XYZ file of C-alpha atoms in Angstrom:
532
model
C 0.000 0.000 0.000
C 1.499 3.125 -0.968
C 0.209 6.583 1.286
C 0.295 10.103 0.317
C 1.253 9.454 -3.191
C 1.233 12.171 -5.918
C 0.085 12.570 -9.558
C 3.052 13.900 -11.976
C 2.007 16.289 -14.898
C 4.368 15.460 -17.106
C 5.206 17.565 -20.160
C 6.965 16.277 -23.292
C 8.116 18.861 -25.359
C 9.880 18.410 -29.117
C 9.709 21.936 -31.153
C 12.232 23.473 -33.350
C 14.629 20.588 -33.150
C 14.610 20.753 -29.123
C 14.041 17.611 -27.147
C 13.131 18.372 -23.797
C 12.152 15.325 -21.485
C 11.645 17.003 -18.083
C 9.298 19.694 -18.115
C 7.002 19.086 -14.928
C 4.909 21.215 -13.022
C 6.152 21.184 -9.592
C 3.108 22.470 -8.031
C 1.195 19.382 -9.905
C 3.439 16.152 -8.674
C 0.759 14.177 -7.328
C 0.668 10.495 -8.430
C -2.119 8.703 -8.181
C -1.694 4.595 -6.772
C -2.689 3.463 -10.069
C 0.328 5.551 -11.648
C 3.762 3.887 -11.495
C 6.016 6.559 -10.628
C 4.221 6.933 -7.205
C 7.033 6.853 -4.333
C 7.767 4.195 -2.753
C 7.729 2.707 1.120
C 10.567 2.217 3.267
C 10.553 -1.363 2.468
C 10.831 -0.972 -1.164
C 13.379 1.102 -0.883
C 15.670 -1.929 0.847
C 17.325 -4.057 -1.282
C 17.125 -6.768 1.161
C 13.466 -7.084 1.344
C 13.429 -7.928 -2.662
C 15.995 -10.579 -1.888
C 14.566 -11.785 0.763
C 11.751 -12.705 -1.595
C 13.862 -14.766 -3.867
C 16.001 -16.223 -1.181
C 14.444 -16.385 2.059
C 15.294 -14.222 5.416
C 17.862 -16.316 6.822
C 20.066 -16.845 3.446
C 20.188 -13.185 3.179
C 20.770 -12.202 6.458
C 23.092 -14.195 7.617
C 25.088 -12.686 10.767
C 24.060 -9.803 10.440
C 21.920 -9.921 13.896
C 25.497 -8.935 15.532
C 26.430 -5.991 13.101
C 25.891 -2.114 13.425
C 26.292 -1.779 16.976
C 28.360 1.532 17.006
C 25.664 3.044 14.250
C 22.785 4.255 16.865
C 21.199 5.852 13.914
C 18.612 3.544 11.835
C 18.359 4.520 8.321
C 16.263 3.612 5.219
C 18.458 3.683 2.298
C 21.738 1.743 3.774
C 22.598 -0.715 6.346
C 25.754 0.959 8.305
C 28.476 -1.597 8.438
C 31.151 -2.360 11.306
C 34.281 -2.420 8.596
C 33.172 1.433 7.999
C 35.351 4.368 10.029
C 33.086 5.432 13.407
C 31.149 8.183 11.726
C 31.458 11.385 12.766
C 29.576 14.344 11.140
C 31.682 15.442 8.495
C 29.815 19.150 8.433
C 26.861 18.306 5.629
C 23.711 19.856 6.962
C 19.988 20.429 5.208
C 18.222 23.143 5.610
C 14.400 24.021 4.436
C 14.441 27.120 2.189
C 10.896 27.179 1.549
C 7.718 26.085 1.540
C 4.967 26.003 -1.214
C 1.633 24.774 -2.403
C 2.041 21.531 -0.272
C 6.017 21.594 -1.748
C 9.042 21.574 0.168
C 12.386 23.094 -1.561
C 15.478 21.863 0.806
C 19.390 22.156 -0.111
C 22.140 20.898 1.663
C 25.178 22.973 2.938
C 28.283 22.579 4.084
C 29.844 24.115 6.942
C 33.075 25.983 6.756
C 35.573 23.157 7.428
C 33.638 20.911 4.937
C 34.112 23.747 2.694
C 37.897 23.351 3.582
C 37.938 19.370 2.639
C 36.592 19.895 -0.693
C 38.969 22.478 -1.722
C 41.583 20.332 -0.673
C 39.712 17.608 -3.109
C 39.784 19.768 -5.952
C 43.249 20.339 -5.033
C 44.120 16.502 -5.159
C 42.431 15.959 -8.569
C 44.428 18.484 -9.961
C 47.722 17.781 -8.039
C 47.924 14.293 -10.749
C 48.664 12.197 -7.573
C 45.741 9.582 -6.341
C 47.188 9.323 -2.940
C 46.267 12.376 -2.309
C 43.007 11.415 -3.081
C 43.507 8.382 -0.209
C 45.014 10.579 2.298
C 42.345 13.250 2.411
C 39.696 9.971 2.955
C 41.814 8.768 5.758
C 41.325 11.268 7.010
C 38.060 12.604 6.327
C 36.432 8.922 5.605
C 32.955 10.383 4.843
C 33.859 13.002 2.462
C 31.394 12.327 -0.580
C 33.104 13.305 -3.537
C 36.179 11.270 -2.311
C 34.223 8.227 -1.904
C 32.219 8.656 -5.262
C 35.926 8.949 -7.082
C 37.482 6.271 -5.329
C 34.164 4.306 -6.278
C 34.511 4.962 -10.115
C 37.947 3.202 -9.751
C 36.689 0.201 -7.948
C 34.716 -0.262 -10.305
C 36.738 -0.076 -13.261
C 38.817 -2.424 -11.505
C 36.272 -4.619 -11.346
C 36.211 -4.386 -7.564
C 32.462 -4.347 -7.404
C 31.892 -4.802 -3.879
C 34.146 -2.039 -2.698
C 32.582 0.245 -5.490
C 29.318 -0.244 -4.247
C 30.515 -0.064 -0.681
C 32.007 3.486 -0.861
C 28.793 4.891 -2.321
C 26.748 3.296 0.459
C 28.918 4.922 3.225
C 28.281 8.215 1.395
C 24.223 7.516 1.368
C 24.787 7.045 4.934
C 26.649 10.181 5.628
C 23.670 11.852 3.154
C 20.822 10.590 5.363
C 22.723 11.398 8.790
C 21.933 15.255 7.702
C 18.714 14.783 6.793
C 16.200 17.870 7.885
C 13.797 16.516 9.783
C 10.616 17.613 7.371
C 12.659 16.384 4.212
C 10.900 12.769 3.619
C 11.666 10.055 0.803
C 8.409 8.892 0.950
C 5.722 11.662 0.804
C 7.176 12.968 -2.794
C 7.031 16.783 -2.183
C 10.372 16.952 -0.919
C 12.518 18.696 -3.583
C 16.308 19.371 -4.110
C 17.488 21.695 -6.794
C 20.184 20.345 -9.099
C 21.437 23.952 -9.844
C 23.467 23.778 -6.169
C 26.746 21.707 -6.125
C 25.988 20.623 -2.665
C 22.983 18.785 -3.776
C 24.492 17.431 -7.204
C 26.553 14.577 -4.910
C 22.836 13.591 -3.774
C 21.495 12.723 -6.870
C 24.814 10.977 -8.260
C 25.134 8.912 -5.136
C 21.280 7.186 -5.413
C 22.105 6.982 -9.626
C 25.327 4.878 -8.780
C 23.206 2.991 -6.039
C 20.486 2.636 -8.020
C 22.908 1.102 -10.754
C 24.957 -1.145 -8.693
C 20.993 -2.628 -7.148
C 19.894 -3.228 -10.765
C 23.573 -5.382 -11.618
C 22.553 -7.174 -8.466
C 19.444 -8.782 -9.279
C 17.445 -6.289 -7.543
C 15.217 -4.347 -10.088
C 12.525 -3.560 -7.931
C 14.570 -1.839 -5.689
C 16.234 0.245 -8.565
C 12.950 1.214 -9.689
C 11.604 2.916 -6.543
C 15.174 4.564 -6.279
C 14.526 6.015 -9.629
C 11.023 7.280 -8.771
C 13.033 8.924 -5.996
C 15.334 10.900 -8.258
C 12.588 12.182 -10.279
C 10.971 12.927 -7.281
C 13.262 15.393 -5.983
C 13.039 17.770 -9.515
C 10.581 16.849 -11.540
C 10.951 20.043 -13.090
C 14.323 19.813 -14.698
C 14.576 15.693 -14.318
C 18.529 16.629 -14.255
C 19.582 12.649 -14.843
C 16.619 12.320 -17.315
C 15.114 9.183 -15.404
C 12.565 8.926 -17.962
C 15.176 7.640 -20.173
C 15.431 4.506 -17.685
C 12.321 3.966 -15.897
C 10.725 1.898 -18.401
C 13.665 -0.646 -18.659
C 13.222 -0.566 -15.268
C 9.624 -1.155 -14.955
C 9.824 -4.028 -17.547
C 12.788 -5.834 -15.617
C 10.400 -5.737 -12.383
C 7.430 -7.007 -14.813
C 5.378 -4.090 -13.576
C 3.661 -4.404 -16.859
C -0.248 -2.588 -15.449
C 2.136 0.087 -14.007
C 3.784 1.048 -17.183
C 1.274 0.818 -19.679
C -1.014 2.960 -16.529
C 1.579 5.743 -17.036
C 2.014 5.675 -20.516
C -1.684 6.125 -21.252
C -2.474 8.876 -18.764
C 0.308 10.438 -20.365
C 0.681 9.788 -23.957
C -2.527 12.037 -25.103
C -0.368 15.631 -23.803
C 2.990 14.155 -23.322
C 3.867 12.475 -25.979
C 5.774 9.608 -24.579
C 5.766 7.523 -27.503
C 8.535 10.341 -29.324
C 10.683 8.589 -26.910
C 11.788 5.416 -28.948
C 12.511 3.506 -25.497
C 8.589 4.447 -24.149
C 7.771 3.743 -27.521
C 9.363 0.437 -28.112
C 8.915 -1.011 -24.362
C 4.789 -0.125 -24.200
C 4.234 -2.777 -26.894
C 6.804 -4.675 -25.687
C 4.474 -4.489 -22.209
C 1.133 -5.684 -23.713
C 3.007 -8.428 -25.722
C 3.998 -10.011 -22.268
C 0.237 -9.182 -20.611
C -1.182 -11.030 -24.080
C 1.308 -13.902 -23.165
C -0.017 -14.835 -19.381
C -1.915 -18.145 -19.162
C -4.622 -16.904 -16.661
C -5.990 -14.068 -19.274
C -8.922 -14.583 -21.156
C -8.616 -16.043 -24.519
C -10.438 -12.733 -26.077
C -8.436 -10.358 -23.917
C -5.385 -11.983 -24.516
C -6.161 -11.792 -28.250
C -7.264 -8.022 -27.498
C -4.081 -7.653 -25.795
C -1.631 -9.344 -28.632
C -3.158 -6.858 -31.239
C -2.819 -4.015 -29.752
C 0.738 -5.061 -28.890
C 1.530 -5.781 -32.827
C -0.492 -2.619 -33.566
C 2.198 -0.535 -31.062
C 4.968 -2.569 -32.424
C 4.843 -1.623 -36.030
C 4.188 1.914 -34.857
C 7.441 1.671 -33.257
C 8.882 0.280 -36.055
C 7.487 2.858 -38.135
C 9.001 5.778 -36.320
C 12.228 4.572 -35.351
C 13.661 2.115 -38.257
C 17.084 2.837 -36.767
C 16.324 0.742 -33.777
C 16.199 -2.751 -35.490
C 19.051 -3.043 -36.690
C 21.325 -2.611 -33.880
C 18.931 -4.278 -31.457
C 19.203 -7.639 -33.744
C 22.975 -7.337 -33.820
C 23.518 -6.915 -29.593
C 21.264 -9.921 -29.408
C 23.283 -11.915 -31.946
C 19.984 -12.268 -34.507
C 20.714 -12.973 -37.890
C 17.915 -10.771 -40.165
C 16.443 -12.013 -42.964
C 17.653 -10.876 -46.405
C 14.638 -9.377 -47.233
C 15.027 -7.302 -44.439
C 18.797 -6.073 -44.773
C 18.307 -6.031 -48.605
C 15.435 -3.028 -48.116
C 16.185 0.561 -47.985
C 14.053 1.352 -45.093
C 16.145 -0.899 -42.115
C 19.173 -0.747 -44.065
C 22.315 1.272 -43.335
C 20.288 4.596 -44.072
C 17.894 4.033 -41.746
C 21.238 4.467 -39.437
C 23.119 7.024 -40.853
C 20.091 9.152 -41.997
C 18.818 9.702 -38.261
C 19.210 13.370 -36.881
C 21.967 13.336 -33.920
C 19.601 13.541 -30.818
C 17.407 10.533 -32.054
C 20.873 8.534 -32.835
C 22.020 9.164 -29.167
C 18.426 8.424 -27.708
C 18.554 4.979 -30.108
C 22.352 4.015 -29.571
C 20.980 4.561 -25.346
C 17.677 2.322 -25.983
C 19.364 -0.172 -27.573
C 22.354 -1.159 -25.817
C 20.328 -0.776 -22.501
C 17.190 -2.900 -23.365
C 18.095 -5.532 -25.458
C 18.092 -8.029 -23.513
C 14.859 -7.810 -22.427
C 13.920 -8.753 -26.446
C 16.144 -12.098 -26.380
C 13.551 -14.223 -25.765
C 12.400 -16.647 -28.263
C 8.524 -15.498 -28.297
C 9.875 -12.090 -28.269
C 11.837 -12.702 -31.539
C 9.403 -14.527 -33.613
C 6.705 -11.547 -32.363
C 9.259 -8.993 -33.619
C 10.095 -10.911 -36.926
C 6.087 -10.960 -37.835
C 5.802 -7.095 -37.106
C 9.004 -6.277 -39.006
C 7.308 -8.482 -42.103
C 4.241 -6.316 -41.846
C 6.003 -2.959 -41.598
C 7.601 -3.839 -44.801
C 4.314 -4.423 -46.590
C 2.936 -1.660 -45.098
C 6.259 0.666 -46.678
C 5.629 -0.956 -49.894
C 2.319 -0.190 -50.050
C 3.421 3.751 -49.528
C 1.463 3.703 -45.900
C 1.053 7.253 -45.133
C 1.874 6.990 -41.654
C 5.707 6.254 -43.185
C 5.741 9.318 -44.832
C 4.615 10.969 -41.558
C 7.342 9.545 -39.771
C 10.262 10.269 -41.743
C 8.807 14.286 -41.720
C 8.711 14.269 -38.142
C 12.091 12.465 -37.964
C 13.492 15.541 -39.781
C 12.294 18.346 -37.727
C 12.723 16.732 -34.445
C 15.752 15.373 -32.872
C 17.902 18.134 -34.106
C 19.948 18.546 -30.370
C 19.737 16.906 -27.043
C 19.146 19.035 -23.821
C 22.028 18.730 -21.266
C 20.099 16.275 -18.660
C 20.131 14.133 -21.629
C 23.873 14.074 -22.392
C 24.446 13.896 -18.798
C 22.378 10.731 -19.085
C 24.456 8.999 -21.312
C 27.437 9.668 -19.680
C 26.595 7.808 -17.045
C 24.887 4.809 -18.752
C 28.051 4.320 -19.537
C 26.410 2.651 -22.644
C 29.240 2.436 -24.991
C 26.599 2.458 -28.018
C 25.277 5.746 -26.808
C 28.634 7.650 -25.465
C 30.115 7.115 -28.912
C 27.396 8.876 -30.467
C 27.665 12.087 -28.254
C 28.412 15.367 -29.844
C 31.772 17.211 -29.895
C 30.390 19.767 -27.846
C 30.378 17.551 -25.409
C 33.358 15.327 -25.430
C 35.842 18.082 -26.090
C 35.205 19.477 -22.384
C 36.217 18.092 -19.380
C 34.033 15.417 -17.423
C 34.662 14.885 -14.213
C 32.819 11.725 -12.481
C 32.136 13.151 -9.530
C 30.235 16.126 -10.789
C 29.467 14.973 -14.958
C 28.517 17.894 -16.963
C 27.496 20.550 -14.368
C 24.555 23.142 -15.048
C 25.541 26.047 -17.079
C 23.296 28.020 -14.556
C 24.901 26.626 -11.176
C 23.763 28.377 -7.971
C 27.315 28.769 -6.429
C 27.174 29.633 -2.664
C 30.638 29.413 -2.260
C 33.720 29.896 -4.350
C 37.125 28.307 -4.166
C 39.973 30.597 -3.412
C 41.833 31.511 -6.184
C 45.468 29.509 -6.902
C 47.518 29.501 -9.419
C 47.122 26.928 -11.829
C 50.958 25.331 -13.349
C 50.741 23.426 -17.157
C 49.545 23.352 -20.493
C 45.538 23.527 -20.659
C 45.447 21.948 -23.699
C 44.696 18.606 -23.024
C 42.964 16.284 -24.864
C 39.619 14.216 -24.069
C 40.738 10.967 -23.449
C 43.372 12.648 -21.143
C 40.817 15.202 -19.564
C 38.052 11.684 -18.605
C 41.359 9.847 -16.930
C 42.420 12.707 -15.065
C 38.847 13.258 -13.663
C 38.956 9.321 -12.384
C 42.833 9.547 -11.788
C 44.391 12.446 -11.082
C 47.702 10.566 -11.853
C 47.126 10.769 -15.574
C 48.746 12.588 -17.285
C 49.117 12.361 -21.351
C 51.714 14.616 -22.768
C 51.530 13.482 -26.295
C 48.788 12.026 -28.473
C 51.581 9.602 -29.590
C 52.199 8.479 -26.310
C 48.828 6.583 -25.773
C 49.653 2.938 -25.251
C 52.991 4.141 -23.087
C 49.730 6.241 -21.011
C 47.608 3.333 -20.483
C 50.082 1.301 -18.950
C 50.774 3.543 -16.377
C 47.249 4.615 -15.506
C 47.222 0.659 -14.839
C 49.907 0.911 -12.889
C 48.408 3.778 -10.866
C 44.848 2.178 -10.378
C 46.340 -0.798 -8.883
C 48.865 0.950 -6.573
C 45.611 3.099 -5.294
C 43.421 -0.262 -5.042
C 46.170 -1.677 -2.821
C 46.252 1.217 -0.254
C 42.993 1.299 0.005
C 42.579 -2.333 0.820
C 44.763 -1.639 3.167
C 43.486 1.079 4.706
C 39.885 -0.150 5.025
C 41.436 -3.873 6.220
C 43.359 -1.859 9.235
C 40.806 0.086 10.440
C 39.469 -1.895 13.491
C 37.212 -0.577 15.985
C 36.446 -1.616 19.858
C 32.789 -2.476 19.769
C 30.175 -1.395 22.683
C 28.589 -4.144 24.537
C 26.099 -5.805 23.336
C 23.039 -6.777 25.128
C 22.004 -9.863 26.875
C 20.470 -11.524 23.997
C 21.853 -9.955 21.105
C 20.353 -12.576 18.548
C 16.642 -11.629 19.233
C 15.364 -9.540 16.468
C 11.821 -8.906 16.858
C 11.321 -7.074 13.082
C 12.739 -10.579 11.274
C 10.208 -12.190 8.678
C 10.747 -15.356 6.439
């Protein structure tokens, strides 16, 4: 049962060549309980609870009746561990800067010796030395943009557990400031993106959010995503809407989905996304498939699923293609032989639809691997082609609106890819946007930041004129350094070199850190909240 919930007015915009997938009215984010996107309960928001499901209470909780006993604090979003440093504030506060129409508009802060840590951050990252980096965490160990760069490297390492470890211990450190009126379930609790302070916030649930889907926990991912888009739904800064119907079809919240998309789709215009447009039939083709539907409904169901399928089709020919190849499906002749899948369905697509396709594709398809799935999407692709032969109007239609629309992406959706990480979509970002710097822990920042404090001016030693590949390692290592384009493999080695150095000290550090724990109580096995 799900309290309080809200109902989103949701506005998709595409005029003049402008996508623009996060206009909301604030004042209006009330979801209703049959709409998806409604915000979840603490339970749904704990991973543990969806695995408990699939493996029982005691599999997944193991010993952990005898862990947390120097965290007095109980939290939703993390479970504090005993291997983590005693926290201690590290000077994050929230405050409540307004209230409005039912609305509250909260930031966080930092106080003046937190201000003091990050500049020696920045300083690290530009000093090109990661133990620097390890130092200041040692000793500040809850320092967030510290633990979401360290993170990054775990993870490239392949050190998934450590990755996902570090950006717990910074949700932790996150929910430890919360204000007290600031809630994760009501949805009216809002957090501007424009402040840096807050920027760390939404990054931190993204990467959680991420590492819970990898985990076998898509459930849980999905109610962290409704609470991203909770906290501005005006400006949807990570573009969730790009992800929450993957989402939604991994957790086989099928009602849910097709529930948003048709409340929506008459104003909204969902289906000019291609992955709304492409994962709503997808949707009523598995509802058509359940055994305990009626024969007529699931027939009802089937055509309006091959009906949505071919409209997909239709409007985005550049999606087939690619989504056969990713899930190793030789196409028929016919189909590769005709102009409207072939190569210029690719190369012909304006540059925003390309990046929203390349995203689509190399996120969802392996939700269309199934055998049903295939032979459904070989009979609609067979009909499309008939219905391009037979000069269909609605083809003509579509390759207009293809042409006016789709011209350029809007930032939240660049700032999307980038951390999809989906090589099949970063490849196909503009130069614009690969010739600047990224850095992980703050991708892409608003053009129109709300600064409410400024790091002292230093002086600033080296050539500026770096390249992209060296400006994305620096911003994960600030070790890297490439002098010379022609100096690329010699590079690489070394920024091996330096990521395994770093992963050593930090194993380490986090293996030495031992703490003398309190006493326990009498009985410290009972646990009165446990459920099989």
């Amino acid at each position: 049962t799900i309290d309080g919930c809200q109902e989103a007015n949701l506005s998709l915009q595409f005029s003049q060549g402008q996508i623009c997938t996060s206009h909301f009215n604030a004042q209006c984010f009330m979801f209703s309980s049959a709409v998806a996107i409604a915000i979840c309960i603490y339970l749904n928001l704990n991973p543990e609870t969806e695995l408990k499901r699939y493996f029982g209470a005691r599999a997944v909780l193991g010993d952990q009746r005898q862990r947390n006993r120097q965290f007095h604090r109980s939290t939703w979003m993390t479970s504090p561990k005993d291997s983590w440093p005693r926290f201690s504030r590290p000077g994050i506060s929230m405050t409540l800067l307004q209230s409005k129409d039912g609305v509250q508009y909260f930031t966080f802060e930092h106080s003046r010796d937190y201000q003091q840590v990050q500049f020696k951050f920045l300083d690290a990252v530009e000093s090109m030395d990661p133990n620097n980096i390890l130092a200041l965490l040692q000793l500040n160990p809850y320092h967030i943009d510290s633990l979401l760069q360290l993170s990054d490297v775990c993870r490239i390492q392949e050190d998934q557990e450590m990755a996902r470890d570090l950006i717990e211990r910074a949700l932790y450190s996150f929910e430890c400031a919360f204000h007290p009126l600031f809630s994760l379930t009501a949805g009216t609790s809002r957090l501007d993106y424009l402040r840096p302070e807050n920027r760390a916030f939404y990054l931190a649930l993204y990467k959680h959010m991420m590492f819970l889907e990898k985990r076998g926990c898509p459930r849980t991912a999905l109610e962290y995503c409704k609470l991203i888009l909770s906290l501005d739904p005006d400006s949807d800064p990570l573009c969730m809407l790009l992800l929450i119907d993957f989402l939604m079809l991994r957790s086989r919240e099928y009602q849910s989905l097709l529930q948003l998309y048709q409340d929506w789709e008459e104003h909204r215009n969902l289906s000019q996304l291609p992955n709304f447009a492409f994962s709503t039939a997808l949707c009523y083709f598995h509802l058509s498939q359940q055994e305990d539907m009626d024969p007529e409904e699931s027939d009802k169901q089937r055509r309006k699923a091959n009906q949505m399928l071919q409209n997909a089709l239709i409007m985005f020919p550049g999606v087939l293609m690619p989504l056969l190849d990713l899930c190793t499906v030789q196409p028929d002749v016919t189909v590769t032989s005709h102009a409207f899948f072939g190569p210029k369905s690719q190369i012909g697509q304006p540059p925003a639809l390309a990046e929203l396709t390349a995203l689509y594709v190399g996120r969802a398809y392996n939700v269309w691997r199934e055998a049903a799935v295939m032979l459904w999407l070989e009979e609609s692709v067979k009909e499309v082609l008939l219905r391009v032969d037979a000069k269909d109007p609605q083809v003509e239609d579509s390759q207009n609106k293809r042409k006016q629309r789709y011209q350029s992406a809007p930032r939240n959706i660049h700032r999307h890819v980038l951390l999809s990480e989906i090589k099949e979509a970063t490849s196909s970002l503009p130069l614009e946007v690969t010739t600047q710097p990224l850095m992980g822990f703050d991708p892409l920042p608003p053009l129109d930041s709300v600064i409410s404090y400024t790091r002292p001016e230093r002086q600033h030693v080296g050539a500026s004129n770096e390249s992209t590949l060296s400006l994305f390692f620096r911003s994960l290592l600030p070790n890297f350094n490439l002098q010379d384009e022609m100096e690329v493999a010699r590079a690489g080695q070394e920024l091996n070199q330096e990521v395994n150095r770093l992963m050593v000290a930090m194993r380490d550090m986090l293996a030495n850190i031992r703490f003398q724990e309190p006493p326990r109580e009498d009985n410290p096995y009972r646990d009165e909240d446990e459920w099989d």
